[in-house]
């Protein structure tokens, strides 16, 4: 099986895809397909987004910075993304990039950065994060791109969280807070998962979080995980229980 | 709570720790504690390893490249590590480093690199890997260090795998192989998890793996995970089921 490139087309910048129609593709996409991947006319490309689903297309014409394609068949219909909301305190640059990439692979619908007492980094490079999510979606066979929300303070976020959805918080050393961690077995696809910053939540934050009716503690084991490991571990448990 | 450094002492290079005894510490450890962390006499350090458990100690004397400590109390007894065996095909350098670090945080007992048909990298830098596992064990509150085995071919590894332990293999697109993935609910602490290389197993490898009675397929969901994400996702599911 030869490799067929899989490319996200931003639905805000591209008209809806329909059967057997010709489309001019964006200059950057033409550059990538023609110059980087060295594709030629009549070769196949798959385009996708959350609005149009996934389409197999054939290159009609490709030049340095322009090209046209023709849709040949729809491979998947569009879907309404379900996946959880990942709520996390931004980490150092590499760790945040990694967390966003892996969270996209693991199916998160929404990425909500929050500022906690021990959050050092509050600069959110939305364009950079978005390009990481697009690349991860292209590689992982996702149809949708996670939405990246602007950073807000932890408790402003909690105030606006819908009361009928559970927010699971990963708590290290549950025993110190006299809490019994819940199992993710009761989690639903549109719940949220909150992972604290490097160094953990401040104990006042844990106590205040536990006052909310929609908050449930979640244990990720006895070992102390780095924040990015905790994000991947939490999302893995979550997605398995939603699948099951 | 002030930060108390937590340091691994290689039991092959250091005598057994006992109550209220004085020990000369290795030059590199003295350098780290005295010069890097700027600790002084009477400050606390925690030392641990799989043979001695975990000990709170007090620095008696510290200079540029030498120092002595006194054990004050044993915090944890030694344990026999249980965690799973991670069997994986080496990836690019950064991805392998990341996988080894996260696998240590998630409690693996043994790391077994294997060569598969699509494995490009077969150089295993054992010293480098070992220092990654030690650092991750120090940070994650582990008592033990994962053992790193020399690389072997995938099927040589399978031939030597004990027949009474399950080897879970993460299979993408289970439907293509007409297999029904198993749930990890039946996994035991000393099972193994096998994660394929970037680009996945060759289909002949999957078919041959499934001939072994001890092999069970495991699904990590519908999305295509990068190998390092699959390692973390698989180990997370595994450790949660072993805990439950």
Coordinates of N, CA, C and O in Angstrom, one line a residue, chain A residues 42-168:
Chain A
X42 N -2.7 13.4 -11.0 CA -3.4 12.0 -10.9 C -3.0 11.3 -9.7 O -3.6 10.2 -9.5
X43 N -2.1 11.8 -8.8 CA -1.9 11.1 -7.6 C -3.0 11.4 -6.5 O -3.7 12.5 -6.7
X44 N -3.1 10.6 -5.5 CA -4.2 10.7 -4.6 C -3.8 11.5 -3.3 O -2.7 11.4 -2.8
X45 N -4.7 12.2 -2.8 CA -4.6 12.9 -1.5 C -5.9 12.7 -0.7 O -7.0 12.7 -1.3
X46 N -5.8 12.6 0.6 CA -7.0 12.6 1.4 C -7.1 13.9 2.1 O -6.2 14.4 2.7
X47 N -8.3 14.6 2.0 CA -8.5 15.8 2.8 C -9.7 15.6 3.8 O -10.6 14.8 3.5
X48 N -9.6 16.3 4.9 CA -10.6 16.0 5.9 C -10.8 17.3 6.8 O -9.9 18.1 6.9
X49 N -12.0 17.4 7.3 CA -12.2 18.3 8.4 C -13.5 17.9 9.1 O -14.2 17.0 8.6
X50 N -13.8 18.6 10.2 CA -15.0 18.3 11.0 C -16.3 18.6 10.3 O -17.3 17.9 10.6
X51 N -16.3 19.5 9.3 CA -17.5 19.8 8.6 C -17.8 18.9 7.4 O -19.0 18.5 7.2
X52 N -16.8 18.5 6.7 CA -17.0 17.8 5.5 C -16.7 16.3 5.6 O -16.9 15.5 4.7
X53 N -16.1 15.9 6.7 CA -15.7 14.5 6.8 C -14.4 14.3 6.1 O -13.6 15.2 6.1
X54 N -14.3 13.1 5.5 CA -13.0 12.8 4.9 C -13.2 12.4 3.4 O -14.1 11.6 3.1
X55 N -12.4 13.0 2.5 CA -12.6 12.8 1.0 C -11.3 12.3 0.4 O -10.2 12.9 0.6
X56 N -11.4 11.3 -0.4 CA -10.3 10.9 -1.3 C -10.4 11.9 -2.5 O -11.5 12.1 -3.1
X57 N -9.2 12.4 -2.9 CA -9.2 13.4 -4.0 C -8.0 13.0 -4.9 O -7.1 12.3 -4.5
X58 N -8.1 13.5 -6.1 CA -7.0 13.3 -7.1 C -6.5 14.6 -7.5 O -7.2 15.6 -7.7
X59 N -5.2 14.7 -7.6 CA -4.6 16.0 -8.0 C -4.8 16.1 -9.5 O -4.5 15.2 -10.3
X60 N -5.4 17.3 -9.9 CA -5.6 17.5 -11.3 C -4.4 18.3 -11.9 O -4.0 18.0 -13.0
X61 N -3.9 19.2 -11.1 CA -2.8 20.0 -11.6 C -2.0 20.5 -10.3 O -2.6 20.8 -9.3
X62 N -0.7 20.5 -10.4 CA 0.1 21.0 -9.3 C 1.3 21.8 -9.8 O 2.0 21.3 -10.7
X63 N 1.5 22.9 -9.3 CA 2.7 23.7 -9.6 C 3.3 24.2 -8.3 O 2.9 23.8 -7.2
X64 N 4.2 25.2 -8.4 CA 5.0 25.6 -7.3 C 4.1 26.0 -6.1 O 4.2 25.4 -5.0
X65 N 3.2 26.9 -6.3 CA 2.4 27.4 -5.2 C 0.9 27.3 -5.5 O 0.1 28.1 -4.9
X66 N 0.5 26.5 -6.5 CA -0.9 26.4 -6.7 C -1.2 25.0 -7.2 O -0.3 24.3 -7.7
X67 N -2.5 24.7 -7.1 CA -2.9 23.4 -7.6 C -4.4 23.2 -7.5 O -5.1 24.0 -6.9
X68 N -4.9 22.2 -8.3 CA -6.3 21.9 -8.2 C -6.5 20.4 -7.9 O -5.6 19.6 -8.3
X69 N -7.5 20.1 -7.2 CA -7.8 18.7 -6.9 C -9.3 18.4 -7.3 O -10.1 19.3 -7.4
X70 N -9.6 17.2 -7.5 CA -11.0 16.8 -7.7 C -11.3 15.7 -6.7 O -10.6 14.8 -6.4
X71 N -12.5 15.9 -6.0 CA -13.0 14.9 -5.1 C -13.4 13.7 -5.8 O -14.0 13.7 -6.9
X72 N -12.9 12.5 -5.3 CA -13.3 11.3 -6.0 C -14.3 10.5 -5.2 O -15.3 10.0 -5.7
X73 N -14.1 10.3 -3.9 CA -15.1 9.7 -3.1 C -15.0 10.1 -1.6 O -13.9 10.4 -1.1
X74 N -16.2 10.1 -0.9 CA -16.2 10.4 0.5 C -15.9 9.2 1.3 O -16.5 8.1 1.1
X75 N -14.8 9.2 2.1 CA -14.4 8.1 2.9 C -15.1 8.0 4.2 O -15.4 6.9 4.7
X76 N -15.3 9.2 4.8 CA -16.0 9.2 6.1 C -16.9 10.4 6.2 O -16.6 11.5 5.6
X77 N -18.1 10.3 6.9 CA -19.0 11.4 7.1 C -18.4 12.3 8.2 O -17.6 11.9 9.0
X78 N -18.9 13.5 8.2 CA -18.5 14.4 9.3 C -19.1 13.9 10.6 O -20.1 13.2 10.6
X79 N -18.4 14.2 11.7 CA -18.9 13.8 13.0 C -18.9 14.9 14.0 O -18.3 15.9 13.8
X80 N -19.7 14.7 15.0 CA -19.7 15.7 16.2 C -18.7 15.1 17.2 O -18.9 14.0 17.7
X81 N -17.6 15.9 17.4 CA -16.6 15.3 18.3 C -17.2 15.1 19.7 O -17.9 15.9 20.2
X82 N -16.8 14.0 20.4 CA -17.3 13.7 21.7 C -16.2 14.0 22.7 O -16.4 14.8 23.6
X83 N -15.1 13.4 22.6 CA -13.9 13.3 23.5 C -14.0 14.3 24.7 O -14.8 15.2 24.7
X84 N -13.1 14.1 25.6 CA -13.2 14.9 26.8 C -12.5 16.3 26.6 O -11.9 16.5 25.7
X85 N -12.8 17.1 27.6 CA -12.1 18.4 27.7 C -10.8 18.2 28.6 O -10.9 17.7 29.7
X86 N -9.7 18.5 28.1 CA -8.4 18.4 28.9 C -8.2 19.8 29.5 O -8.1 20.8 28.8
X87 N -8.2 19.9 30.8 CA -7.9 21.1 31.5 C -6.5 21.0 32.2 O -6.3 20.0 32.9
X88 N -5.6 21.8 31.8 CA -4.3 21.6 32.4 C -3.5 23.0 32.5 O -3.9 23.9 31.9
X89 N -2.6 23.0 33.5 CA -1.8 24.1 33.7 C -0.6 24.1 32.7 O 0.1 23.1 32.7
X90 N -0.3 25.1 32.0 CA 0.8 25.1 31.0 C 2.1 24.7 31.7 O 2.4 25.2 32.8
X91 N 2.9 24.0 31.0 CA 4.2 23.5 31.5 C 5.3 24.2 30.7 O 5.1 25.2 30.0
X92 N 6.5 23.7 30.9 CA 7.6 24.2 30.0 C 7.3 23.9 28.6 O 6.5 23.0 28.3
X93 N 7.9 24.7 27.7 CA 7.5 24.6 26.2 C 7.4 23.2 25.7 O 6.4 22.8 25.1
X94 N 8.5 22.4 25.8 CA 8.6 21.1 25.2 C 7.5 20.2 25.8 O 6.9 19.4 25.1
X95 N 7.3 20.3 27.1 CA 6.3 19.4 27.8 C 4.9 19.8 27.4 O 4.1 18.9 27.2
X96 N 4.6 21.1 27.2 CA 3.3 21.5 26.8 C 3.1 21.0 25.3 O 2.0 20.5 25.0
X97 N 4.1 21.2 24.5 CA 3.9 20.7 23.1 C 3.6 19.2 23.0 O 2.7 18.8 22.3
X98 N 4.4 18.5 23.8 CA 4.2 17.0 23.9 C 2.8 16.7 24.4 O 2.1 15.8 23.8
X99 N 2.3 17.4 25.4 CA 1.0 17.1 26.0 C -0.1 17.4 25.0 O -1.0 16.6 24.8
X100 N 0.1 18.5 24.3 CA -1.0 18.8 23.3 C -1.0 17.8 22.1 O -2.0 17.4 21.7
X101 N 0.2 17.4 21.7 CA 0.3 16.4 20.6 C -0.3 15.1 21.1 O -1.2 14.5 20.4
X102 N 0.1 14.6 22.2 CA -0.4 13.3 22.7 C -1.9 13.4 23.0 O -2.7 12.4 22.8
X103 N -2.4 14.5 23.6 CA -3.8 14.6 23.9 C -4.6 14.6 22.6 O -5.7 14.0 22.6
X104 N -4.1 15.2 21.5 CA -4.8 15.1 20.3 C -4.9 13.7 19.8 O -6.0 13.2 19.3
X105 N -3.8 13.0 19.9 CA -3.8 11.5 19.4 C -4.8 10.7 20.3 O -5.4 9.8 19.8
X106 N -5.0 11.1 21.5 CA -5.9 10.4 22.4 C -7.3 10.9 22.4 O -8.2 10.5 23.2
X107 N -7.6 11.8 21.4 CA -9.0 12.2 21.2 C -9.7 13.3 21.9 O -10.9 13.4 21.9
X108 N -8.9 14.2 22.6 CA -9.6 15.3 23.3 C -10.3 16.2 22.3 O -9.9 16.4 21.2
X109 N -11.4 16.7 22.8 CA -12.3 17.6 22.0 C -11.8 19.0 22.2 O -11.8 19.8 21.3
X110 N -11.5 19.4 23.5 CA -11.2 20.8 23.9 C -10.0 20.8 24.8 O -9.9 19.9 25.6
X111 N -9.1 21.7 24.6 CA -8.0 21.9 25.4 C -8.1 23.3 26.1 O -8.2 24.3 25.5
X112 N -8.2 23.2 27.4 CA -8.4 24.4 28.2 C -7.3 24.6 29.1 O -7.1 24.0 30.2
X113 N -6.4 25.6 28.8 CA -5.3 25.9 29.7 C -5.8 26.7 30.9 O -6.7 27.6 30.7
X114 N -5.3 26.4 32.1 CA -5.8 27.2 33.3 C -4.5 27.6 34.1 O -3.5 27.0 34.1
X115 N -4.7 28.7 34.8 CA -3.6 29.2 35.6 C -3.9 28.8 37.1 O -5.0 29.0 37.6
X116 N -3.0 28.0 37.7 CA -3.1 27.6 39.0 C -2.0 28.3 39.9 O -1.2 29.1 39.3
X117 N -2.1 28.1 41.2 CA -1.1 28.8 42.0 C 0.3 28.5 41.6 O 1.2 29.4 41.8
X118 N 0.6 27.3 41.2 CA 2.0 26.9 40.9 C 2.3 26.9 39.3 O 3.2 26.4 38.9
X119 N 1.4 27.6 38.6 CA 1.7 27.7 37.1 C 2.7 28.8 36.9 O 2.4 29.9 37.3
X120 N 3.8 28.5 36.2 CA 4.7 29.5 36.0 C 4.5 30.2 34.6 O 4.6 31.4 34.4
X121 N 4.1 29.3 33.6 CA 4.0 29.8 32.3 C 2.5 30.1 32.0 O 1.7 29.3 32.2
X122 N 2.2 31.3 31.6 CA 0.9 31.6 31.3 C 0.7 32.1 29.8 O -0.4 32.4 29.4
X123 N 1.8 32.1 29.1 CA 1.8 32.5 27.7 C 1.3 31.3 26.9 O 1.9 30.3 26.9
X124 N 0.2 31.5 26.2 CA -0.3 30.4 25.4 C -0.2 30.9 23.9 O -0.7 31.9 23.5
X125 N 0.6 30.1 23.2 CA 0.9 30.4 21.8 C -0.2 29.7 20.9 O 0.1 28.6 20.5
X126 N -1.3 30.3 20.7 CA -2.5 29.6 20.2 C -2.1 29.1 18.7 O -2.5 28.0 18.4
X127 N -1.4 29.9 18.0 CA -1.1 29.4 16.6 C -0.2 28.2 16.6 O -0.4 27.3 15.8
X128 N 0.8 28.3 17.5 CA 1.7 27.1 17.6 C 1.0 25.9 18.0 O 1.2 24.8 17.5
X129 N 0.1 26.0 19.1 CA -0.6 24.9 19.6 C -1.5 24.3 18.5 O -1.7 23.1 18.3
X130 N -2.1 25.2 17.7 CA -3.1 24.8 16.7 C -2.3 24.0 15.6 O -2.8 23.0 15.1
X131 N -1.1 24.4 15.3 CA -0.4 23.7 14.2 C 0.0 22.3 14.8 O 0.0 21.3 14.0
X132 N 0.3 22.2 16.1 CA 0.6 20.9 16.7 C -0.6 20.0 16.6 O -0.6 18.8 16.2
X133 N -1.8 20.5 16.9 CA -3.0 19.7 16.9 C -3.4 19.2 15.5 O -3.8 18.1 15.3
X134 N -3.1 20.1 14.5 CA -3.4 19.8 13.1 C -2.5 18.6 12.6 O -3.0 17.6 12.1
X135 N -1.2 18.8 12.9 CA -0.3 17.7 12.5 C -0.7 16.4 13.2 O -0.6 15.3 12.5
X136 N -1.0 16.4 14.5 CA -1.3 15.2 15.2 C -2.6 14.6 14.7 O -2.8 13.4 14.6
X137 N -3.6 15.5 14.3 CA -4.8 14.9 13.7 C -4.6 14.3 12.4 O -5.2 13.2 12.1
X138 N -3.7 14.9 11.6 CA -3.4 14.3 10.3 C -2.8 12.9 10.4 O -3.1 12.0 9.7
X139 N -1.9 12.8 11.4 CA -1.2 11.5 11.5 C -2.0 10.5 12.2 O -1.8 9.3 12.0
X140 N -2.9 10.9 13.1 CA -3.6 9.9 14.0 C -4.9 9.4 13.4 O -5.6 8.6 14.0
X141 N -5.3 9.9 12.2 CA -6.5 9.5 11.6 C -7.8 10.2 12.2 O -8.9 9.7 12.0
X142 N -7.6 11.2 13.0 CA -8.7 12.0 13.5 C -9.4 12.7 12.4 O -8.8 13.1 11.4
X143 N -10.7 13.0 12.6 CA -11.5 13.8 11.7 C -11.5 15.2 12.1 O -11.8 16.1 11.3
X144 N -11.3 15.5 13.4 CA -11.6 16.8 14.0 C -10.3 17.3 14.6 O -9.4 16.5 14.9
X145 N -10.2 18.6 14.9 CA -9.1 19.2 15.5 C -9.5 19.7 16.9 O -10.6 20.3 17.0
X146 N -8.8 19.5 17.9 CA -9.2 20.0 19.2 C -9.3 21.5 19.2 O -8.5 22.1 18.6
X147 N -10.3 22.0 19.9 CA -10.4 23.5 20.1 C -9.5 23.9 21.3 O -9.5 23.3 22.3
X148 N -8.7 24.9 21.1 CA -7.8 25.4 22.1 C -8.4 26.7 22.7 O -8.6 27.7 22.0
X149 N -8.7 26.7 24.0 CA -9.4 27.8 24.6 C -8.3 28.8 25.1 O -7.2 28.3 25.5
X150 N -8.7 30.1 25.3 CA -7.8 31.0 26.0 C -7.6 30.6 27.4 O -8.5 30.0 28.0
X151 N -6.4 30.9 28.0 CA -6.1 30.6 29.4 C -7.0 31.4 30.3 O -7.2 32.6 30.1
X152 N -7.5 30.7 31.4 CA -8.3 31.4 32.4 C -7.8 30.9 33.8 O -7.1 29.9 33.8
X153 N -8.2 31.6 34.8 CA -7.8 31.1 36.1 C -8.6 29.8 36.5 O -9.7 29.7 36.0
X154 N -8.0 29.0 37.3 CA -8.6 27.7 37.6 C -10.0 27.9 38.1 O -10.9 27.2 37.7
X155 N -10.2 28.8 39.0 CA -11.6 28.9 39.6 C -12.6 29.6 38.7 O -13.8 29.4 38.8
X156 N -12.1 30.5 37.9 CA -13.0 31.1 36.8 C -13.4 30.0 35.9 O -14.6 29.9 35.5
X157 N -12.5 29.1 35.6 CA -12.9 28.0 34.8 C -14.0 27.1 35.5 O -15.0 26.7 34.9
X158 N -13.7 26.8 36.7 CA -14.7 25.9 37.5 C -16.1 26.6 37.5 O -17.1 25.9 37.4
X159 N -16.1 27.9 37.7 CA -17.4 28.6 37.8 C -18.2 28.5 36.5 O -19.4 28.5 36.5
X160 N -17.5 28.3 35.4 CA -18.2 28.3 34.1 C -18.4 26.8 33.6 O -19.0 26.6 32.6
X161 N -17.9 25.9 34.4 CA -18.0 24.4 34.0 C -19.5 24.0 34.1 O -20.1 24.3 35.2
X162 N -20.1 23.3 33.1 CA -21.5 22.9 33.2 C -21.7 21.9 34.4 O -20.9 20.9 34.5
X163 N -22.7 22.1 35.2 CA -22.8 21.4 36.4 C -23.2 19.9 36.2 O -23.1 19.1 37.1
X164 N -23.7 19.6 35.0 CA -24.1 18.2 34.7 C -23.0 17.4 34.1 O -23.2 16.2 33.8
X165 N -21.8 17.9 34.0 CA -20.7 17.1 33.5 C -19.6 17.0 34.6 O -19.4 17.9 35.4
X166 N -19.1 15.8 34.7 CA -18.1 15.5 35.8 C -16.7 16.1 35.4 O -16.3 16.1 34.2
X167 N -16.0 16.7 36.3 CA -14.6 17.1 36.1 C -13.8 16.2 37.0 O -13.8 16.3 38.2
X168 N -13.0 15.4 36.4 CA -12.1 14.4 37.1 C -10.8 15.2 37.4 O -10.2 15.7 36.5

